[in-house]
Coordinates of C-alpha atoms in Angstrom, one line a residue:
M1 CA 93.3 40.2 103.0
T2 CA 93.5 40.5 106.8
E3 CA 97.1 39.6 108.2
E4 CA 95.3 37.1 110.0
M5 CA 93.8 35.2 106.9
R6 CA 97.3 35.8 105.2
D7 CA 98.8 33.7 108.4
T8 CA 96.1 30.8 108.1
I9 CA 96.9 30.7 104.5
L10 CA 100.3 30.4 104.8
K11 CA 99.9 27.7 107.6
L12 CA 97.7 25.7 105.7
R13 CA 100.3 25.7 102.9
Q14 CA 102.7 23.9 105.3
G15 CA 100.0 21.2 106.2
D16 CA 98.6 22.8 109.3
S17 CA 95.1 21.1 110.0
G18 CA 94.2 23.7 112.3
A19 CA 94.5 26.4 109.8
F20 CA 92.3 24.3 107.5
R21 CA 89.7 24.2 110.5
L22 CA 90.0 28.0 110.9
L23 CA 89.6 28.3 107.1
F24 CA 86.5 26.2 107.0
D25 CA 85.1 27.7 110.1
A26 CA 85.0 31.1 108.4
Y27 CA 83.6 30.2 105.2
A28 CA 81.5 27.2 105.4
D29 CA 78.2 28.8 106.3
K30 CA 78.5 31.6 103.8
A31 CA 79.3 28.8 101.0
L32 CA 76.7 26.8 101.9
R33 CA 74.1 29.5 101.6
F34 CA 75.7 30.4 98.3
A35 CA 75.6 27.1 96.8
S36 CA 72.0 26.4 98.2
A37 CA 70.9 29.8 96.2
Y38 CA 73.0 28.7 93.4
V39 CA 71.7 25.1 92.8
R40 CA 68.4 25.5 94.7
N41 CA 69.1 21.9 96.7
S42 CA 70.6 22.0 100.1
D43 CA 71.7 18.3 100.1
L44 CA 73.6 19.1 96.8
A45 CA 74.8 22.2 98.3
K46 CA 76.4 20.3 101.0
D47 CA 78.4 18.1 98.5
I48 CA 79.5 21.2 96.5
V49 CA 80.8 22.9 99.6
Q50 CA 82.6 19.7 100.7
E51 CA 84.4 19.5 97.2
T52 CA 85.0 23.2 97.0
F53 CA 87.2 23.0 100.3
I54 CA 89.0 19.7 99.0
R55 CA 89.8 21.8 95.8
V56 CA 90.9 24.8 98.1
Y57 CA 93.1 22.5 100.1
R58 CA 94.7 21.1 97.0
N59 CA 95.3 24.1 95.2
I60 CA 96.2 26.5 98.2
G61 CA 99.8 26.6 96.9
T62 CA 98.7 28.2 93.6
F63 CA 97.0 31.2 95.4
D64 CA 98.7 34.5 95.6
V65 CA 98.5 35.9 99.1
E66 CA 98.9 39.2 97.7
K67 CA 95.6 39.2 96.4
P68 CA 92.2 39.0 98.2
F69 CA 91.2 35.4 99.2
E70 CA 87.5 35.6 99.1
P71 CA 87.1 36.1 95.3
W72 CA 89.5 33.3 94.7
F73 CA 87.5 31.1 97.1
Y74 CA 84.2 32.0 95.3
R75 CA 85.4 31.3 92.1
I76 CA 86.2 27.8 92.9
L77 CA 82.8 27.3 94.6
T78 CA 81.2 28.7 91.5
N79 CA 83.0 26.4 89.4
E80 CA 81.8 23.5 91.5
C81 CA 78.3 24.7 91.4
L82 CA 78.6 24.7 87.5
R83 CA 80.1 21.5 87.4
Y84 CA 77.4 19.9 89.5
L85 CA 74.8 21.6 87.5
G86 CA 76.6 20.3 84.3
R87 CA 76.0 16.7 85.8
G88 CA 72.2 17.1 85.7
K89 CA 72.1 16.5 89.4
V90 CA 70.0 19.4 90.1
V91 CA 66.7 18.9 92.0
E92 CA 64.4 21.7 92.9
V93 CA 64.4 22.7 96.5
P94 CA 61.1 23.5 98.1
L95 CA 60.3 27.0 98.9
E96 CA 60.2 26.7 102.7
S97 CA 63.5 25.7 102.6
V98 CA 64.6 28.9 100.8
E99 CA 62.5 30.8 103.3
N100 CA 64.4 29.1 106.2
Q101 CA 67.9 29.8 104.6
M102 CA 66.8 33.6 104.3
A103 CA 65.7 33.5 108.0
Y104 CA 69.1 31.8 108.9
A105 CA 71.0 34.4 106.8
G106 CA 69.5 36.9 109.1
N107 CA 67.1 38.7 106.7
T108 CA 64.7 39.9 109.3
A109 CA 63.6 43.0 107.5
Y110 CA 60.8 41.3 106.1
D111 CA 57.9 39.5 107.1
I112 CA 57.8 35.5 106.1
E113 CA 55.2 36.4 103.4
E114 CA 57.3 39.2 102.1
A115 CA 60.6 37.1 102.2
G116 CA 58.8 34.2 100.5
T117 CA 57.5 36.2 97.5
L118 CA 60.9 37.8 96.9
T119 CA 62.5 34.4 97.2
E120 CA 60.1 33.0 94.6
I121 CA 60.8 35.7 92.3
I122 CA 64.5 35.4 92.8
G123 CA 64.3 31.8 92.4
N124 CA 62.6 32.2 89.0
L125 CA 65.2 34.5 87.7
E126 CA 67.7 33.1 85.0
D127 CA 71.1 32.1 86.5
M128 CA 72.8 34.9 84.5
Y129 CA 70.7 37.3 86.4
R130 CA 70.4 35.4 90.0
I131 CA 74.0 34.6 90.4
P132 CA 75.3 38.0 90.3
L133 CA 72.4 39.4 92.4
I134 CA 73.4 36.7 95.3
L135 CA 76.8 37.5 94.9
M136 CA 76.3 41.2 95.3
Y137 CA 73.5 41.9 97.7
L138 CA 73.6 38.5 99.8
E139 CA 77.4 37.8 99.9
G140 CA 78.6 41.6 99.7
F141 CA 80.8 41.4 97.0
T142 CA 81.7 44.4 94.7
E143 CA 80.9 44.7 91.0
Q144 CA 84.6 44.2 90.4
E145 CA 84.7 41.1 92.6
V146 CA 81.3 39.5 90.9
A147 CA 83.0 40.1 87.6
K148 CA 86.3 38.3 88.5
I149 CA 84.4 35.4 90.2
L150 CA 82.1 34.8 87.3
D151 CA 84.8 35.6 84.9
L152 CA 82.9 38.5 83.3
N153 CA 83.5 42.0 82.1
V154 CA 82.4 44.6 84.9
N155 CA 80.3 46.3 82.6
T156 CA 78.5 43.0 82.1
V157 CA 78.0 42.5 85.6
K158 CA 76.5 46.4 85.9
S159 CA 74.3 45.5 83.1
R160 CA 72.9 42.2 84.4
L161 CA 72.3 43.8 88.0
Y162 CA 70.7 46.7 86.3
K163 CA 68.3 44.1 84.5
T164 CA 67.8 42.2 87.5
R165 CA 66.8 45.2 89.6
Q166 CA 64.2 46.0 86.8
R167 CA 62.8 42.5 86.7
L168 CA 62.5 42.4 90.6
R169 CA 60.7 45.9 90.6
E170 CA 58.3 44.7 87.8
A171 CA 57.8 41.4 89.6
L172 CA 57.2 42.8 92.8
A173 CA 54.8 45.4 91.2
R174 CA 52.8 42.7 89.8
E175 CA 52.7 40.8 93.0
E176 CA 51.4 43.8 94.8
G177 CA 49.0 44.6 92.3
E178 CA 47.5 41.0 92.5
G179 CA 47.5 41.2 96.3
T180 CA 45.6 44.4 96.4
D181 CA 42.7 43.6 93.7
G182 CA 41.8 40.5 95.1
R183 CA 42.9 38.1 92.5

């Protein structure tokens, strides 16, 4: 954790509203993208992110400033996503919305058709495979951090990521095959 983040957290513990604003500004966009990808609903994701920041504010006193902040934050965010999913509030989000989010996230390496295909394939993965993929490759966490966020063994995360990559390769190969033979 940077010294600046540590200072921000310590100020937040003392009730400094400016420190909360700095924390919010640093994590709100990433949290919204993650929650949207997790629950597949941008309106619900906004509620989840709001509730996450409320929980962070209420529980910042329990955070150990000697440890990295992001895994702790994403654990709360993940728990909020799971809590909302448990309520049965999930509504499928249109593919166009996910494509727009990918473009917003700066994924310009693919054209929109390729991004749409990949987004659809990822969106069809089971949560146990999709969420570690998002945390690792879109949010930039290490396997160890993903394991901590999801409360899993590191080897379980590695196995799920391996299986996910296999499924993505197979699905992309099927898509490519369908596109070249006219089906």
